Structure formats: C-alpha cells, structure tokens
Short mmCIF file of C-alpha atoms in Angstrom, two decimals:
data_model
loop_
_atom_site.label_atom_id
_atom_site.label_comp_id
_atom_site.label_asym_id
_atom_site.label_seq_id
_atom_site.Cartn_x
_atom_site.Cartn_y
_atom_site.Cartn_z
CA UNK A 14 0.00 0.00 0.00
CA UNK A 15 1.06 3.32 -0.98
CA UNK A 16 -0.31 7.04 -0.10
CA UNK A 17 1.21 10.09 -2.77
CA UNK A 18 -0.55 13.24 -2.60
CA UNK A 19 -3.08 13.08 0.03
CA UNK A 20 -4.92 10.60 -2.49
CA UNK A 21 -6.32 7.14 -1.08
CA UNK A 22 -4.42 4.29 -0.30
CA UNK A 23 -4.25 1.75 -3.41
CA UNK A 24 -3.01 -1.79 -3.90
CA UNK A 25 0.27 -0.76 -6.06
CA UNK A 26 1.35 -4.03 -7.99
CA UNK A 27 3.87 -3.78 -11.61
CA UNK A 28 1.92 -4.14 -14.35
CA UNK A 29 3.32 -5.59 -17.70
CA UNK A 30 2.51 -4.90 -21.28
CA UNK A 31 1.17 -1.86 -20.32
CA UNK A 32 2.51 1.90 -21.09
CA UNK A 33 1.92 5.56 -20.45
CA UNK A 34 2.44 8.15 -23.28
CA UNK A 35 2.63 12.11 -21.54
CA UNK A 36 2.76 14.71 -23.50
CA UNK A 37 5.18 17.28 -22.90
CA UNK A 38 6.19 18.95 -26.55
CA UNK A 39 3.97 22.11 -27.05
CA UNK A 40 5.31 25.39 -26.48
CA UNK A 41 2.21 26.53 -23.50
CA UNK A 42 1.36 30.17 -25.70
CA UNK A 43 -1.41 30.52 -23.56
CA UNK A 44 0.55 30.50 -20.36
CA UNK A 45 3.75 32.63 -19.51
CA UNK A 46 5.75 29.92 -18.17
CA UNK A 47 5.97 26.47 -19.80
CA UNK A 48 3.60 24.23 -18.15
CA UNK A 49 4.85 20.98 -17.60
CA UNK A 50 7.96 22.51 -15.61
CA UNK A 51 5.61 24.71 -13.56
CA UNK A 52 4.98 23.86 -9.65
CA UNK A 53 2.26 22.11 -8.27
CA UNK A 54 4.00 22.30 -4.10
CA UNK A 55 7.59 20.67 -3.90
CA UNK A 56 7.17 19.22 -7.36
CA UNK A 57 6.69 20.09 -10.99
CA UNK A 58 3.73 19.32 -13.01
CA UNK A 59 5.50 16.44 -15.00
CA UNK A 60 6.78 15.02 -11.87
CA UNK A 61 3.76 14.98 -10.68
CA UNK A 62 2.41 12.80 -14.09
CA UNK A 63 5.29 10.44 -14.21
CA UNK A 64 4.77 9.51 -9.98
CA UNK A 65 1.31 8.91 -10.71
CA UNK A 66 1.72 6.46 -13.66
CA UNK A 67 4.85 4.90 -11.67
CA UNK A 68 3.03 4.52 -8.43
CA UNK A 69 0.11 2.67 -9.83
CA UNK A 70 2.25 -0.19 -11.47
CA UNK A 71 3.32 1.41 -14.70
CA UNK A 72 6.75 1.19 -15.45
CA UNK A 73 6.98 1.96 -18.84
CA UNK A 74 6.34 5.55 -19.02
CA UNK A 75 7.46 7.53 -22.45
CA UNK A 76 7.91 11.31 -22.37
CA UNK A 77 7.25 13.37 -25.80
CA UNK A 78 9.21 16.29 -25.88
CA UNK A 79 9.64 19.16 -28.11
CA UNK A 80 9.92 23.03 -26.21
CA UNK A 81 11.98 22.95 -24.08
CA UNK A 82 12.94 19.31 -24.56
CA UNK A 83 16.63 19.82 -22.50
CA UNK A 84 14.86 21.21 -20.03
CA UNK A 85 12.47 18.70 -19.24
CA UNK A 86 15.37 15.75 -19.58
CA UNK A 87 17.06 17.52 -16.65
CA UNK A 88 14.06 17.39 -14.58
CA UNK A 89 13.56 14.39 -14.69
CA UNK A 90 17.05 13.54 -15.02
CA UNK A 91 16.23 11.00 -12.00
CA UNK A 92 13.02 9.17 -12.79
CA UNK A 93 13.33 5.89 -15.19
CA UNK A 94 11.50 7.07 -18.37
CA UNK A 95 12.04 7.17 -21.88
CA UNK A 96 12.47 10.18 -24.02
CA UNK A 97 10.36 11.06 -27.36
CA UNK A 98 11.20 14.18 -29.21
CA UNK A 99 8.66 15.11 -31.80
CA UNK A 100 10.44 17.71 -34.37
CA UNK A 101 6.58 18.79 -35.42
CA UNK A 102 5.71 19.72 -31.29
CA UNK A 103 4.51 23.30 -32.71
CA UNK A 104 1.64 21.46 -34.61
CA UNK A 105 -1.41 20.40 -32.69
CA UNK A 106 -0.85 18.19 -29.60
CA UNK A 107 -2.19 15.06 -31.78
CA UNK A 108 1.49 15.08 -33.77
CA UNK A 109 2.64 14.47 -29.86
CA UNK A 110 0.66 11.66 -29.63
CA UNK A 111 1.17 9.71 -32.71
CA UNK A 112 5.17 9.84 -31.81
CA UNK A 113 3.96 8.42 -29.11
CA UNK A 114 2.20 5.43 -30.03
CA UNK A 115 4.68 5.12 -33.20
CA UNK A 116 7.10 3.67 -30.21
CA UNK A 117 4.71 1.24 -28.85
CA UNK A 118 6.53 -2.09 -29.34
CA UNK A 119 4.15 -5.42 -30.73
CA UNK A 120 4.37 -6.50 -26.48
CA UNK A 121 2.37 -3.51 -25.09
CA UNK A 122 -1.19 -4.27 -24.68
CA UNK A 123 -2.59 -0.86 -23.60
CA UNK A 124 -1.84 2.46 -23.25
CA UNK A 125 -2.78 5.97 -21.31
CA UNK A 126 -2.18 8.89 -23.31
CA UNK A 127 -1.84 11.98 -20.66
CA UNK A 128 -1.08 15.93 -20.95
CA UNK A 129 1.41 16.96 -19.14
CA UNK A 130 -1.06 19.54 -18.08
CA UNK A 131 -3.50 17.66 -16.46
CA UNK A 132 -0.89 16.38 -13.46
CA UNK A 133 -2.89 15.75 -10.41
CA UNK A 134 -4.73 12.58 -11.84
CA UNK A 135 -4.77 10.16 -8.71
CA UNK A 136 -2.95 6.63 -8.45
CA UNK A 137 -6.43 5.07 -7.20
CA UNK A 138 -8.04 6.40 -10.83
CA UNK A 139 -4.99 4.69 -12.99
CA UNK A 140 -5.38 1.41 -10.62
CA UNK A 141 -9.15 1.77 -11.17
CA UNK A 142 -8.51 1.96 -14.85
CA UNK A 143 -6.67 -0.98 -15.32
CA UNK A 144 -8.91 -3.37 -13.22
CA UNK A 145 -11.53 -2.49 -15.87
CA UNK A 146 -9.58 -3.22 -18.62
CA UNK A 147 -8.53 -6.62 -18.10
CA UNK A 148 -12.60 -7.63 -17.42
CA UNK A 149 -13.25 -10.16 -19.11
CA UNK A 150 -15.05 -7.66 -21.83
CA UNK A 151 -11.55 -6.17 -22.41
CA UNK A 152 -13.06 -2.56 -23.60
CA UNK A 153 -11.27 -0.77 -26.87
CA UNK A 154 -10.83 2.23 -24.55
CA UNK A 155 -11.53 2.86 -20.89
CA UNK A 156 -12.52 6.74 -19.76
CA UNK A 157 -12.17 8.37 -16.23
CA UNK A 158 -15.80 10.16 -15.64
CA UNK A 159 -16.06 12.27 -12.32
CA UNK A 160 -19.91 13.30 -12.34
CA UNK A 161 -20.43 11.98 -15.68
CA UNK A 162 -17.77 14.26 -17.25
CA UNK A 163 -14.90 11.76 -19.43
CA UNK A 164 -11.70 13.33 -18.54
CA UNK A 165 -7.67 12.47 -18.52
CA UNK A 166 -6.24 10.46 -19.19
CA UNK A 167 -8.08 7.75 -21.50
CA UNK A 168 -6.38 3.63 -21.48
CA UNK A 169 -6.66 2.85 -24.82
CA UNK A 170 -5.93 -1.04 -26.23
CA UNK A 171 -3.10 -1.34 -28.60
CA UNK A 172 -5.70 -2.96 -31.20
CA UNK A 173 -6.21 0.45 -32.13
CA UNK A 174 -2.65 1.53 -32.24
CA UNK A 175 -2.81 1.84 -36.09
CA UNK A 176 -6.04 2.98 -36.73
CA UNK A 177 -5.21 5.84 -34.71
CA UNK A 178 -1.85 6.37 -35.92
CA UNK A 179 -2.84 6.60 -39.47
CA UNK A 180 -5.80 9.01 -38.57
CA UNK A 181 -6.20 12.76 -39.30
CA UNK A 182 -8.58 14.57 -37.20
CA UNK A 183 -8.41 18.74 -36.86
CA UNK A 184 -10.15 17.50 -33.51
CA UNK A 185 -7.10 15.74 -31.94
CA UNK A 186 -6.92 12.25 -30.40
CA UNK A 187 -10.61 13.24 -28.60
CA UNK A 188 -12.07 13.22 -32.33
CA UNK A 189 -10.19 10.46 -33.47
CA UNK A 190 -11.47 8.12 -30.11
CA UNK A 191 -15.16 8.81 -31.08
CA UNK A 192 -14.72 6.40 -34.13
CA UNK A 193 -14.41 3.73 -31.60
CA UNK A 194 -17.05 4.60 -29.16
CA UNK A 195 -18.64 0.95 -29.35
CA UNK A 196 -16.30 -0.17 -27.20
CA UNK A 197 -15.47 2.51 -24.83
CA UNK A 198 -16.68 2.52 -21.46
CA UNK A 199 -16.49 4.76 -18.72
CA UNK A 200 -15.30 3.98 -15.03
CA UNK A 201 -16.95 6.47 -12.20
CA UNK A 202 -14.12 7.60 -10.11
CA UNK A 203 -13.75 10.03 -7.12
CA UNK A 204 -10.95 12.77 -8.97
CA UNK A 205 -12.21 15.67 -9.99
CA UNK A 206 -8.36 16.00 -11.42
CA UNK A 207 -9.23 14.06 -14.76
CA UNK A 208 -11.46 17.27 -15.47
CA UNK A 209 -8.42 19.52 -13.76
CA UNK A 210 -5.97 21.05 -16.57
CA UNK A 211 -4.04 24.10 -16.50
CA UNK A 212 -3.89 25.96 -20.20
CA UNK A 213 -4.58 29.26 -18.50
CA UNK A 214 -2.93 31.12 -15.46
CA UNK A 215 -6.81 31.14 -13.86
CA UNK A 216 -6.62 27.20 -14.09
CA UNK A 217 -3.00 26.80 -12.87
CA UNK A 218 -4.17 28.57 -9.38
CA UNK A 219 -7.50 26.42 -9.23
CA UNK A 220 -5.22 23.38 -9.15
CA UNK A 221 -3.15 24.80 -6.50
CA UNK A 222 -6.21 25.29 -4.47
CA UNK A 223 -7.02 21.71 -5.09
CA UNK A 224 -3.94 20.20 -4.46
CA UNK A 225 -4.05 22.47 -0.83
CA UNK A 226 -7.48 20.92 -0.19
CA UNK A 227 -6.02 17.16 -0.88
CA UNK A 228 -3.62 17.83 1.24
CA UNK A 229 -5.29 19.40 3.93
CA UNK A 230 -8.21 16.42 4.01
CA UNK A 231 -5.48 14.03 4.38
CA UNK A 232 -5.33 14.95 8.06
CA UNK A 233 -8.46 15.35 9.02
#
C-alpha cells in the first residue's frame, strides 16, 4: 500500500505490457511559463504525471518532448522514463501523440495517453482503470468520468494503435477516439483531477487550491 498526494491508499502491484504516453512537446502560448515545468508544491507538473503512472504499477512511461525538450530531460534527469522528441511539437498536440504510439513495441497491450497539463490525476483512478480493462469484456478504450464528465487520461488497447496512428482529425486524439465509441466505457471515479488542466494562469491557481485541499483532508 502506498499514499502520494493526500490521495487514497491503493493496492500498487507492476503491471506488464502496459505503457503511459505524456505529452510534454507544445510550447504553452497561452501560459507565460511552460507548463509541464511549472509547480504544483515541492514538485513540478511532470513530476507529478510520471509519480502517478509509476506509483500505480506502470513502469513503462514515455515522455514526448519538443519546447523545451533539454529542459524537461534535466528534470527528470532522476526518474526511469524514456524520451520522445517530436520535431513537429509546434503542430497540434495530436502530432505528440502519434510519436507516441509510433514507439509502442508489438508487447504492449494498452496504453494511457496523458497531458502533461492535467498532473494531479490520482494513483487510485490509474489502478481503477486498469482493473476495468482486463474484465473479461476487455473494452477498446476505458474513460475516467467524475460526475459523468470523461476526462484524462483515456487507457486505450493497442488494437487500435494503427487505426489511430494513421488518422487525421483537426479535432485531436478526442475526435479520433469517437470512431471507436462501441467499445469505450467509462469507469466512475472520485478525482475531480481528470477534469483539472491548466492551459490558462486562472486554471494553474484552481489546481493549487485543489492540491491544498487534498492535502489538507489528508489529516483530518
């Protein structure tokens, strides 16, 4: 058992075959500092992504880079990831992801595909995730809802590795995912995070506030 961010204890146990994919290439216009480097308490956003992804049972966890690739690599100089640079990170984010999943060796049955920018996703929600992918269903893609919103980040099987690799959607990965919406599902979990992003200064201090509250209610 393991406790990270004032979330809820979870069973942590290493889960093979199975990958994250965080993207970290675009250049944050929107924002005056570059998000994924930006703090969220002792710890930068990114951090905060990759302990997440390795705390639930993930160890194979692939960074796309892009802006500010160097500095990113020196961040996280000390975690055990793997390094993606996409040479087209000022396109849309979707260029990020298809780098991404062009990696993905013939082994890995599933994948999570997060923004760097949405950071404060719990361990329990990954765990959560997985159990419902290996039912005995096996969905094509399994979605985090938190009061019937879908959020971040979405486990998607590796049947559809190609499909979405060879896909073109002004949309992004979101539009691309709605051609397989027979079999999605969606897996109620208490994380208002996977809604949580931070592509404007006004959302960077609402996740402050909420990583203060998680923090605080893990005392009470």
């Amino acid at each position: 058992m393991i406790k990270i961010y004032g979330r809820e204890e979870v069973p942590v146990n290493v889960t093979d075959n199975m990958a994250a994919i965080i993207l970290a290439a675009g250049s944050s216009f929107r924002m005056k500092e570059f998000r994924p480097l930006m703090k969220l308490g002792n710890v930068t956003a990114i951090e905060h992504a990759v302990r997440c992804f390795y705390y639930a049972g993930i160890n194979d966890i692939r960074i796309v880079l892009g802006y500010n690739a160097l500095d990113v690599i020196e961040t996280l100089r000390y975690y055990v990831v793997r390094f993606i640079f996409n040479r087209r990170f000022h396109e849309e984010m979707f260029s990020s992801v298809r780098e991404g999943i062009a990696t993905l060796e013939p082994e890995i049955r599933a994948f999570f595909v997060m923004p760097a920018d949405n950071p404060l996703v719990s361990v329990k929600t990954v765990y959560t995730m997985l159990e419902r992918f290996h039912a005995p269903d096996q969905p094509d893609i399994v979605y985090p809802s938190f009061n019937n919103r879908r959020g971040h980040p979405p486990l998607i099987s590796a049947r559809l590795k190609m499909d979405i690799y060879n896909s073109s959607s002004p949309g992004g990965l979101r539009e691309v995912l709605r051609n397989f919406e027979s079999g999605a599902v969606d897996v109620a979990v208490d994380d208002e995070a996977v809604l949580l992003d931070m592509n404007v200064p006004d959302d960077y201090h609402r996740l402050l506030k909420y990583l203060k509250y998680q923090d605080a209610a893990e005392y009470k």
